Amino acid sequence: MRFDLVVNTFLAKAFFKEKLFVFGGNQWRPFVHIRDVSRAIIFAAERELRGIYNLSEENVKISDLPGKIPLQNFEVEINKMQEDTRNYKVENNKILNEGFRFEWNLEKGIKEILENMNQIKDYQEAKYSNYKMQALIHKKSKKRVPKVLILGAKGMAGHITTEFLKENTNWEILPLDRSNFDVDDSKSWKEKIINFNSEGQIDYIINFIGILKPEAVKDP
């Protein structure tokens, strides 16, 4: 569960009888339930849809959100002096025209959360926040991320290896190819590698530099 999203934060504060602070309030926000997002992905895959589709069940003003919470005895304070400058609506006709229909509105989603709030002891725990969890993981992780220097990163083997490492590891990949690293007769390219590793931070060097067949035939 996440409580670093505006509706969920408001719900948690209202449930635990804390004051809700609304900064500005006239900003619009689009809302969609995760179940409808999942349904839309399946819908698009089954119909082989292509392109970009906005997913938003409805757009609501921030100041109207507290009124949708079916709880009593919680306080709302609207601060007109400070306002979140983000303000946007989402138009969803494109997905609707394909025949998709949203099943979860804001009220239904709020009811679902409230039915499960008794399981939450402290909604401010790091596990309920993406930002707090990332900060916690970063703090606990003492292992340095390996750096990999790839030479010839746009050739066949170099390209495949570069993409594979980027997709399957959290390593820092430093790809070099002819556009930014030319291997010439002066051998100055060796000095460039030394300069890249001047601080001793490169853990691995993978060399995919090769001579193309036409050039080899011209100059055996």
PDB file of C-alpha atoms in Angstrom:
ATOM      1  CA  MET A   1       0.000   0.000   0.000  1.00  0.00           C
ATOM      2  CA  ARG A   2       1.185   3.531  -0.768  1.00  0.00           C
ATOM      3  CA  PHE A   3       0.357   6.524   1.399  1.00  0.00           C
ATOM      4  CA  ASP A   4       2.455   9.063  -0.520  1.00  0.00           C
ATOM      5  CA  LEU A   5      -0.364   9.728  -3.003  1.00  0.00           C
ATOM      6  CA  VAL A   6      -2.807  12.565  -2.408  1.00  0.00           C
ATOM      7  CA  VAL A   7      -6.057  10.575  -2.023  1.00  0.00           C
ATOM      8  CA  ASN A   8      -4.404   7.893   0.110  1.00  0.00           C
ATOM      9  CA  THR A   9      -2.641  10.495   2.267  1.00  0.00           C
ATOM     10  CA  PHE A  10      -5.907  12.364   2.875  1.00  0.00           C
ATOM     11  CA  LEU A  11      -7.656   9.100   3.756  1.00  0.00           C
ATOM     12  CA  ALA A  12      -4.968   8.064   6.216  1.00  0.00           C
ATOM     13  CA  LYS A  13      -4.974  11.450   7.942  1.00  0.00           C
ATOM     14  CA  ALA A  14      -8.763  11.506   8.162  1.00  0.00           C
ATOM     15  CA  PHE A  15      -8.863   7.940   9.484  1.00  0.00           C
ATOM     16  CA  PHE A  16      -6.334   8.721  12.239  1.00  0.00           C
ATOM     17  CA  LYS A  17      -8.050  12.054  13.069  1.00  0.00           C
ATOM     18  CA  GLU A  18      -5.187  14.199  11.807  1.00  0.00           C
ATOM     19  CA  LYS A  19      -5.583  17.587  10.161  1.00  0.00           C
ATOM     20  CA  LEU A  20      -5.656  17.620   6.362  1.00  0.00           C
ATOM     21  CA  PHE A  21      -3.556  20.383   4.833  1.00  0.00           C
ATOM     22  CA  VAL A  22      -4.593  21.525   1.357  1.00  0.00           C
ATOM     23  CA  PHE A  23      -2.154  23.858  -0.378  1.00  0.00           C
ATOM     24  CA  GLY A  24      -4.092  26.021  -2.814  1.00  0.00           C
ATOM     25  CA  GLY A  25      -6.805  23.547  -3.709  1.00  0.00           C
ATOM     26  CA  ASN A  26      -7.754  24.717  -7.195  1.00  0.00           C
ATOM     27  CA  GLN A  27      -5.317  22.324  -8.852  1.00  0.00           C
ATOM     28  CA  TRP A  28      -6.803  19.508 -10.898  1.00  0.00           C
ATOM     29  CA  ARG A  29      -5.569  15.939 -10.696  1.00  0.00           C
ATOM     30  CA  PRO A  30      -6.487  12.856 -12.776  1.00  0.00           C
ATOM     31  CA  PHE A  31      -7.324   9.681 -10.839  1.00  0.00           C
ATOM     32  CA  VAL A  32      -7.453   6.028 -11.837  1.00  0.00           C
ATOM     33  CA  HIS A  33      -7.566   2.788  -9.851  1.00  0.00           C
ATOM     34  CA  ILE A  34      -4.740   0.277 -10.276  1.00  0.00           C
ATOM     35  CA  ARG A  35      -7.266  -2.439 -11.130  1.00  0.00           C
ATOM     36  CA  ASP A  36      -8.503  -0.384 -14.094  1.00  0.00           C
ATOM     37  CA  VAL A  37      -4.905   0.211 -15.185  1.00  0.00           C
ATOM     38  CA  SER A  38      -4.351  -3.563 -15.156  1.00  0.00           C
ATOM     39  CA  ARG A  39      -7.592  -4.155 -17.050  1.00  0.00           C
ATOM     40  CA  ALA A  40      -6.615  -1.529 -19.640  1.00  0.00           C
ATOM     41  CA  ILE A  41      -3.238  -3.192 -20.250  1.00  0.00           C
ATOM     42  CA  ILE A  42      -4.960  -6.543 -20.877  1.00  0.00           C
ATOM     43  CA  PHE A  43      -7.598  -4.806 -23.039  1.00  0.00           C
ATOM     44  CA  ALA A  44      -4.892  -3.174 -25.192  1.00  0.00           C
ATOM     45  CA  ALA A  45      -2.833  -6.364 -25.469  1.00  0.00           C
ATOM     46  CA  GLU A  46      -5.779  -8.498 -26.549  1.00  0.00           C
ATOM     47  CA  ARG A  47      -6.725  -5.987 -29.245  1.00  0.00           C
ATOM     48  CA  GLU A  48      -3.117  -5.269 -30.252  1.00  0.00           C
ATOM     49  CA  LEU A  49      -3.659  -1.539 -29.786  1.00  0.00           C
ATOM     50  CA  ARG A  50      -0.785   0.759 -30.743  1.00  0.00           C
ATOM     51  CA  GLY A  51       0.024   4.276 -29.609  1.00  0.00           C
ATOM     52  CA  ILE A  52      -0.421   6.270 -26.412  1.00  0.00           C
ATOM     53  CA  TYR A  53      -3.614   5.961 -24.354  1.00  0.00           C
ATOM     54  CA  ASN A  54      -4.393   8.133 -21.322  1.00  0.00           C
ATOM     55  CA  LEU A  55      -5.897   6.267 -18.374  1.00  0.00           C
ATOM     56  CA  SER A  56      -7.951   8.453 -16.048  1.00  0.00           C
ATOM     57  CA  GLU A  57     -11.383   7.655 -14.683  1.00  0.00           C
ATOM     58  CA  GLU A  58     -12.011  11.249 -13.601  1.00  0.00           C
ATOM     59  CA  ASN A  59     -10.385  14.619 -12.941  1.00  0.00           C
ATOM     60  CA  VAL A  60     -10.994  16.185  -9.528  1.00  0.00           C
ATOM     61  CA  LYS A  61      -9.930  19.403  -7.823  1.00  0.00           C
ATOM     62  CA  ILE A  62      -7.716  18.864  -4.776  1.00  0.00           C
ATOM     63  CA  SER A  63     -10.071  21.002  -2.659  1.00  0.00           C
ATOM     64  CA  ASP A  64     -12.966  18.638  -3.488  1.00  0.00           C
ATOM     65  CA  LEU A  65     -11.199  15.481  -2.295  1.00  0.00           C
ATOM     66  CA  PRO A  66     -11.914  15.846   1.458  1.00  0.00           C
ATOM     67  CA  GLY A  67     -15.640  15.995   0.673  1.00  0.00           C
ATOM     68  CA  LYS A  68     -15.448  12.545  -0.916  1.00  0.00           C
ATOM     69  CA  ILE A  69     -14.143  10.918   2.289  1.00  0.00           C
ATOM     70  CA  PRO A  70     -17.104   9.315   4.157  1.00  0.00           C
ATOM     71  CA  LEU A  71     -15.683   9.955   7.624  1.00  0.00           C
ATOM     72  CA  GLN A  72     -16.557  12.464  10.327  1.00  0.00           C
ATOM     73  CA  ASN A  73     -14.635  14.602  12.788  1.00  0.00           C
ATOM     74  CA  PHE A  74     -11.546  15.358  10.747  1.00  0.00           C
ATOM     75  CA  GLU A  75     -10.243  18.881  10.214  1.00  0.00           C
ATOM     76  CA  VAL A  76      -9.270  20.439   6.887  1.00  0.00           C
ATOM     77  CA  GLU A  77      -7.051  23.501   6.577  1.00  0.00           C
ATOM     78  CA  ILE A  78      -6.730  25.202   3.182  1.00  0.00           C
ATOM     79  CA  ASN A  79      -3.630  27.347   2.731  1.00  0.00           C
ATOM     80  CA  LYS A  80      -4.160  29.816  -0.117  1.00  0.00           C
ATOM     81  CA  MET A  81      -0.724  31.359   0.379  1.00  0.00           C
ATOM     82  CA  GLN A  82       1.102  28.180  -0.649  1.00  0.00           C
ATOM     83  CA  GLU A  83       0.001  26.329  -3.752  1.00  0.00           C
ATOM     84  CA  ASP A  84       1.325  23.329  -5.603  1.00  0.00           C
ATOM     85  CA  THR A  85       1.960  24.650  -9.126  1.00  0.00           C
ATOM     86  CA  ARG A  86       1.249  21.276 -10.755  1.00  0.00           C
ATOM     87  CA  ASN A  87      -2.196  21.458 -12.323  1.00  0.00           C
ATOM     88  CA  TYR A  88      -3.420  19.112 -15.031  1.00  0.00           C
ATOM     89  CA  LYS A  89      -6.361  17.135 -16.381  1.00  0.00           C
ATOM     90  CA  VAL A  90      -6.296  13.975 -18.497  1.00  0.00           C
ATOM     91  CA  GLU A  91      -8.570  13.392 -21.491  1.00  0.00           C
ATOM     92  CA  ASN A  92      -9.416   9.695 -21.937  1.00  0.00           C
ATOM     93  CA  ASN A  93     -11.717   9.597 -24.997  1.00  0.00           C
ATOM     94  CA  LYS A  94      -9.174   7.655 -27.045  1.00  0.00           C
ATOM     95  CA  ILE A  95      -9.372   4.539 -24.849  1.00  0.00           C
ATOM     96  CA  LEU A  96     -13.145   4.948 -24.396  1.00  0.00           C
ATOM     97  CA  ASN A  97     -13.624   5.055 -28.168  1.00  0.00           C
ATOM     98  CA  GLU A  98     -11.933   1.650 -28.362  1.00  0.00           C
ATOM     99  CA  GLY A  99     -14.680   0.242 -26.110  1.00  0.00           C
ATOM    100  CA  PHE A 100     -12.891   0.233 -22.763  1.00  0.00           C
ATOM    101  CA  ARG A 101     -14.933   1.138 -19.667  1.00  0.00           C
ATOM    102  CA  PHE A 102     -13.606   2.018 -16.219  1.00  0.00           C
ATOM    103  CA  GLU A 103     -15.084  -0.004 -13.346  1.00  0.00           C
ATOM    104  CA  TRP A 104     -13.521   1.815 -10.386  1.00  0.00           C
ATOM    105  CA  ASN A 105     -14.364   5.425  -9.591  1.00  0.00           C
ATOM    106  CA  LEU A 106     -12.860   7.510  -6.794  1.00  0.00           C
ATOM    107  CA  GLU A 107     -15.628   6.749  -4.288  1.00  0.00           C
ATOM    108  CA  LYS A 108     -15.310   2.989  -4.841  1.00  0.00           C
ATOM    109  CA  GLY A 109     -11.541   3.152  -4.405  1.00  0.00           C
ATOM    110  CA  ILE A 110     -11.866   5.214  -1.216  1.00  0.00           C
ATOM    111  CA  LYS A 111     -14.339   2.692   0.218  1.00  0.00           C
ATOM    112  CA  GLU A 112     -11.919  -0.152  -0.565  1.00  0.00           C
ATOM    113  CA  ILE A 113      -9.065   1.560   1.297  1.00  0.00           C
ATOM    114  CA  LEU A 114     -11.199   2.428   4.325  1.00  0.00           C
ATOM    115  CA  GLU A 115     -12.340  -1.180   4.626  1.00  0.00           C
ATOM    116  CA  ASN A 116      -8.709  -2.186   5.114  1.00  0.00           C
ATOM    117  CA  MET A 117      -7.374   0.725   7.191  1.00  0.00           C
ATOM    118  CA  ASN A 118      -7.654  -1.253  10.434  1.00  0.00           C
ATOM    119  CA  GLN A 119      -4.662  -3.283   9.261  1.00  0.00           C
ATOM    120  CA  ILE A 120      -2.479  -0.137   9.212  1.00  0.00           C
ATOM    121  CA  LYS A 121      -0.755   0.776  12.468  1.00  0.00           C
ATOM    122  CA  ASP A 122       1.477   3.586  11.193  1.00  0.00           C
ATOM    123  CA  TYR A 123       0.843   4.876   7.681  1.00  0.00           C
ATOM    124  CA  GLN A 124       4.052   6.943   7.834  1.00  0.00           C
ATOM    125  CA  GLU A 125       6.289   3.850   7.862  1.00  0.00           C
ATOM    126  CA  ALA A 126       8.852   3.810   5.062  1.00  0.00           C
ATOM    127  CA  LYS A 127       7.299   0.714   3.455  1.00  0.00           C
ATOM    128  CA  TYR A 128       4.213   2.754   2.530  1.00  0.00           C
ATOM    129  CA  SER A 129       6.220   5.368   0.577  1.00  0.00           C
ATOM    130  CA  ASN A 130       8.225   4.963  -2.624  1.00  0.00           C
ATOM    131  CA  TYR A 131      10.491   7.879  -1.743  1.00  0.00           C
ATOM    132  CA  LYS A 132      11.155   6.731   1.839  1.00  0.00           C
ATOM    133  CA  MET A 133      11.848   3.171   0.701  1.00  0.00           C
ATOM    134  CA  GLN A 134      14.334   4.302  -1.926  1.00  0.00           C
ATOM    135  CA  ALA A 135      16.093   6.508   0.627  1.00  0.00           C
ATOM    136  CA  LEU A 136      16.195   3.612   3.095  1.00  0.00           C
ATOM    137  CA  ILE A 137      17.578   1.172   0.520  1.00  0.00           C
ATOM    138  CA  HIS A 138      20.202   3.691  -0.562  1.00  0.00           C
ATOM    139  CA  LYS A 139      21.244   4.259   3.043  1.00  0.00           C
ATOM    140  CA  LYS A 140      21.549   0.542   3.811  1.00  0.00           C
ATOM    141  CA  SER A 141      23.399  -0.287   0.617  1.00  0.00           C
ATOM    142  CA  LYS A 142      27.127   0.080   1.119  1.00  0.00           C
ATOM    143  CA  LYS A 143      28.218  -1.843  -1.959  1.00  0.00           C
ATOM    144  CA  ARG A 144      29.470   0.351  -4.765  1.00  0.00           C
ATOM    145  CA  VAL A 145      27.832  -0.145  -8.151  1.00  0.00           C
ATOM    146  CA  PRO A 146      30.374  -1.618 -10.607  1.00  0.00           C
ATOM    147  CA  LYS A 147      31.426   0.511 -13.559  1.00  0.00           C
ATOM    148  CA  VAL A 148      31.889  -1.188 -16.924  1.00  0.00           C
ATOM    149  CA  LEU A 149      33.705   0.442 -19.849  1.00  0.00           C
ATOM    150  CA  ILE A 150      32.627  -1.027 -23.194  1.00  0.00           C
ATOM    151  CA  LEU A 151      34.768  -0.363 -26.267  1.00  0.00           C
ATOM    152  CA  GLY A 152      33.083  -0.742 -29.632  1.00  0.00           C
ATOM    153  CA  ALA A 153      29.639  -0.422 -28.084  1.00  0.00           C
ATOM    154  CA  LYS A 154      27.784   0.075 -31.392  1.00  0.00           C
ATOM    155  CA  GLY A 155      29.086  -2.988 -33.198  1.00  0.00           C
ATOM    156  CA  MET A 156      27.063  -6.200 -33.319  1.00  0.00           C
ATOM    157  CA  ALA A 157      28.561  -7.849 -30.242  1.00  0.00           C
ATOM    158  CA  GLY A 158      29.126  -4.562 -28.419  1.00  0.00           C
ATOM    159  CA  HIS A 159      25.563  -3.352 -28.992  1.00  0.00           C
ATOM    160  CA  ILE A 160      23.970  -6.593 -27.759  1.00  0.00           C
ATOM    161  CA  THR A 161      26.194  -6.741 -24.682  1.00  0.00           C
ATOM    162  CA  THR A 162      25.593  -3.086 -23.815  1.00  0.00           C
ATOM    163  CA  GLU A 163      21.810  -3.447 -24.025  1.00  0.00           C
ATOM    164  CA  PHE A 164      21.863  -6.715 -22.078  1.00  0.00           C
ATOM    165  CA  LEU A 165      23.875  -5.232 -19.194  1.00  0.00           C
ATOM    166  CA  LYS A 166      21.677  -2.110 -19.075  1.00  0.00           C
ATOM    167  CA  GLU A 167      18.490  -4.176 -18.896  1.00  0.00           C
ATOM    168  CA  ASN A 168      19.665  -6.898 -16.514  1.00  0.00           C
ATOM    169  CA  THR A 169      22.003  -5.180 -14.048  1.00  0.00           C
ATOM    170  CA  ASN A 170      22.192  -1.999 -12.016  1.00  0.00           C
ATOM    171  CA  TRP A 171      25.800  -1.481 -13.122  1.00  0.00           C
ATOM    172  CA  GLU A 172      26.997   1.828 -14.501  1.00  0.00           C
ATOM    173  CA  ILE A 173      27.697   1.235 -18.191  1.00  0.00           C
ATOM    174  CA  LEU A 174      30.108   3.538 -20.050  1.00  0.00           C
ATOM    175  CA  PRO A 175      29.695   2.779 -23.798  1.00  0.00           C
ATOM    176  CA  LEU A 176      32.312   4.074 -26.255  1.00  0.00           C
ATOM    177  CA  ASP A 177      32.070   3.853 -30.031  1.00  0.00           C
ATOM    178  CA  ARG A 178      33.566   5.533 -33.098  1.00  0.00           C
ATOM    179  CA  SER A 179      31.568   8.716 -32.547  1.00  0.00           C
ATOM    180  CA  ASN A 180      33.295   9.474 -29.245  1.00  0.00           C
ATOM    181  CA  PHE A 181      36.301   7.158 -29.212  1.00  0.00           C
ATOM    182  CA  ASP A 182      38.360   6.569 -32.360  1.00  0.00           C
ATOM    183  CA  VAL A 183      41.143   4.018 -32.431  1.00  0.00           C
ATOM    184  CA  ASP A 184      43.844   5.627 -34.601  1.00  0.00           C
ATOM    185  CA  ASP A 185      47.410   4.818 -35.531  1.00  0.00           C
ATOM    186  CA  SER A 186      48.838   7.222 -32.968  1.00  0.00           C
ATOM    187  CA  LYS A 187      47.797   4.878 -30.171  1.00  0.00           C
ATOM    188  CA  SER A 188      46.507   7.906 -28.233  1.00  0.00           C
ATOM    189  CA  TRP A 189      43.374   5.862 -27.574  1.00  0.00           C
ATOM    190  CA  LYS A 190      45.317   3.981 -24.900  1.00  0.00           C
ATOM    191  CA  GLU A 191      45.848   7.263 -23.066  1.00  0.00           C
ATOM    192  CA  LYS A 192      42.129   7.957 -23.311  1.00  0.00           C
ATOM    193  CA  ILE A 193      41.382   4.697 -21.489  1.00  0.00           C
ATOM    194  CA  ILE A 194      43.878   5.621 -18.797  1.00  0.00           C
ATOM    195  CA  ASN A 195      42.184   9.027 -18.435  1.00  0.00           C
ATOM    196  CA  PHE A 196      38.770   7.372 -18.145  1.00  0.00           C
ATOM    197  CA  ASN A 197      40.115   5.310 -15.277  1.00  0.00           C
ATOM    198  CA  SER A 198      42.133   8.095 -13.674  1.00  0.00           C
ATOM    199  CA  GLU A 199      40.353   7.603 -10.346  1.00  0.00           C
ATOM    200  CA  GLY A 200      40.517   3.813 -10.504  1.00  0.00           C
ATOM    201  CA  GLN A 201      36.736   3.524 -10.590  1.00  0.00           C
ATOM    202  CA  ILE A 202      36.355   1.291 -13.654  1.00  0.00           C
ATOM    203  CA  ASP A 203      35.922  -2.325 -12.613  1.00  0.00           C
ATOM    204  CA  TYR A 204      35.697  -4.002 -16.005  1.00  0.00           C
ATOM    205  CA  ILE A 205      36.729  -3.156 -19.572  1.00  0.00           C
ATOM    206  CA  ILE A 206      35.108  -5.164 -22.360  1.00  0.00           C
ATOM    207  CA  ASN A 207      36.816  -4.703 -25.729  1.00  0.00           C
ATOM    208  CA  PHE A 208      34.726  -5.242 -28.855  1.00  0.00           C
ATOM    209  CA  ILE A 209      36.947  -3.194 -31.166  1.00  0.00           C
ATOM    210  CA  GLY A 210      37.606  -5.052 -34.400  1.00  0.00           C
ATOM    211  CA  ILE A 211      38.703  -4.471 -37.974  1.00  0.00           C
ATOM    212  CA  LEU A 212      35.935  -4.666 -40.566  1.00  0.00           C
ATOM    213  CA  LYS A 213      36.386  -7.157 -43.399  1.00  0.00           C
ATOM    214  CA  PRO A 214      36.617  -4.604 -46.266  1.00  0.00           C
ATOM    215  CA  GLU A 215      39.389  -2.719 -44.471  1.00  0.00           C
ATOM    216  CA  ALA A 216      41.240  -5.938 -43.687  1.00  0.00           C
ATOM    217  CA  VAL A 217      41.099  -7.006 -47.337  1.00  0.00           C
ATOM    218  CA  LYS A 218      42.432  -3.641 -48.509  1.00  0.00           C
ATOM    219  CA  ASP A 219      45.291  -3.659 -46.013  1.00  0.00           C
ATOM    220  CA  PRO A 220      46.120  -7.213 -44.827  1.00  0.00           C
TER     221      PRO A 220
END
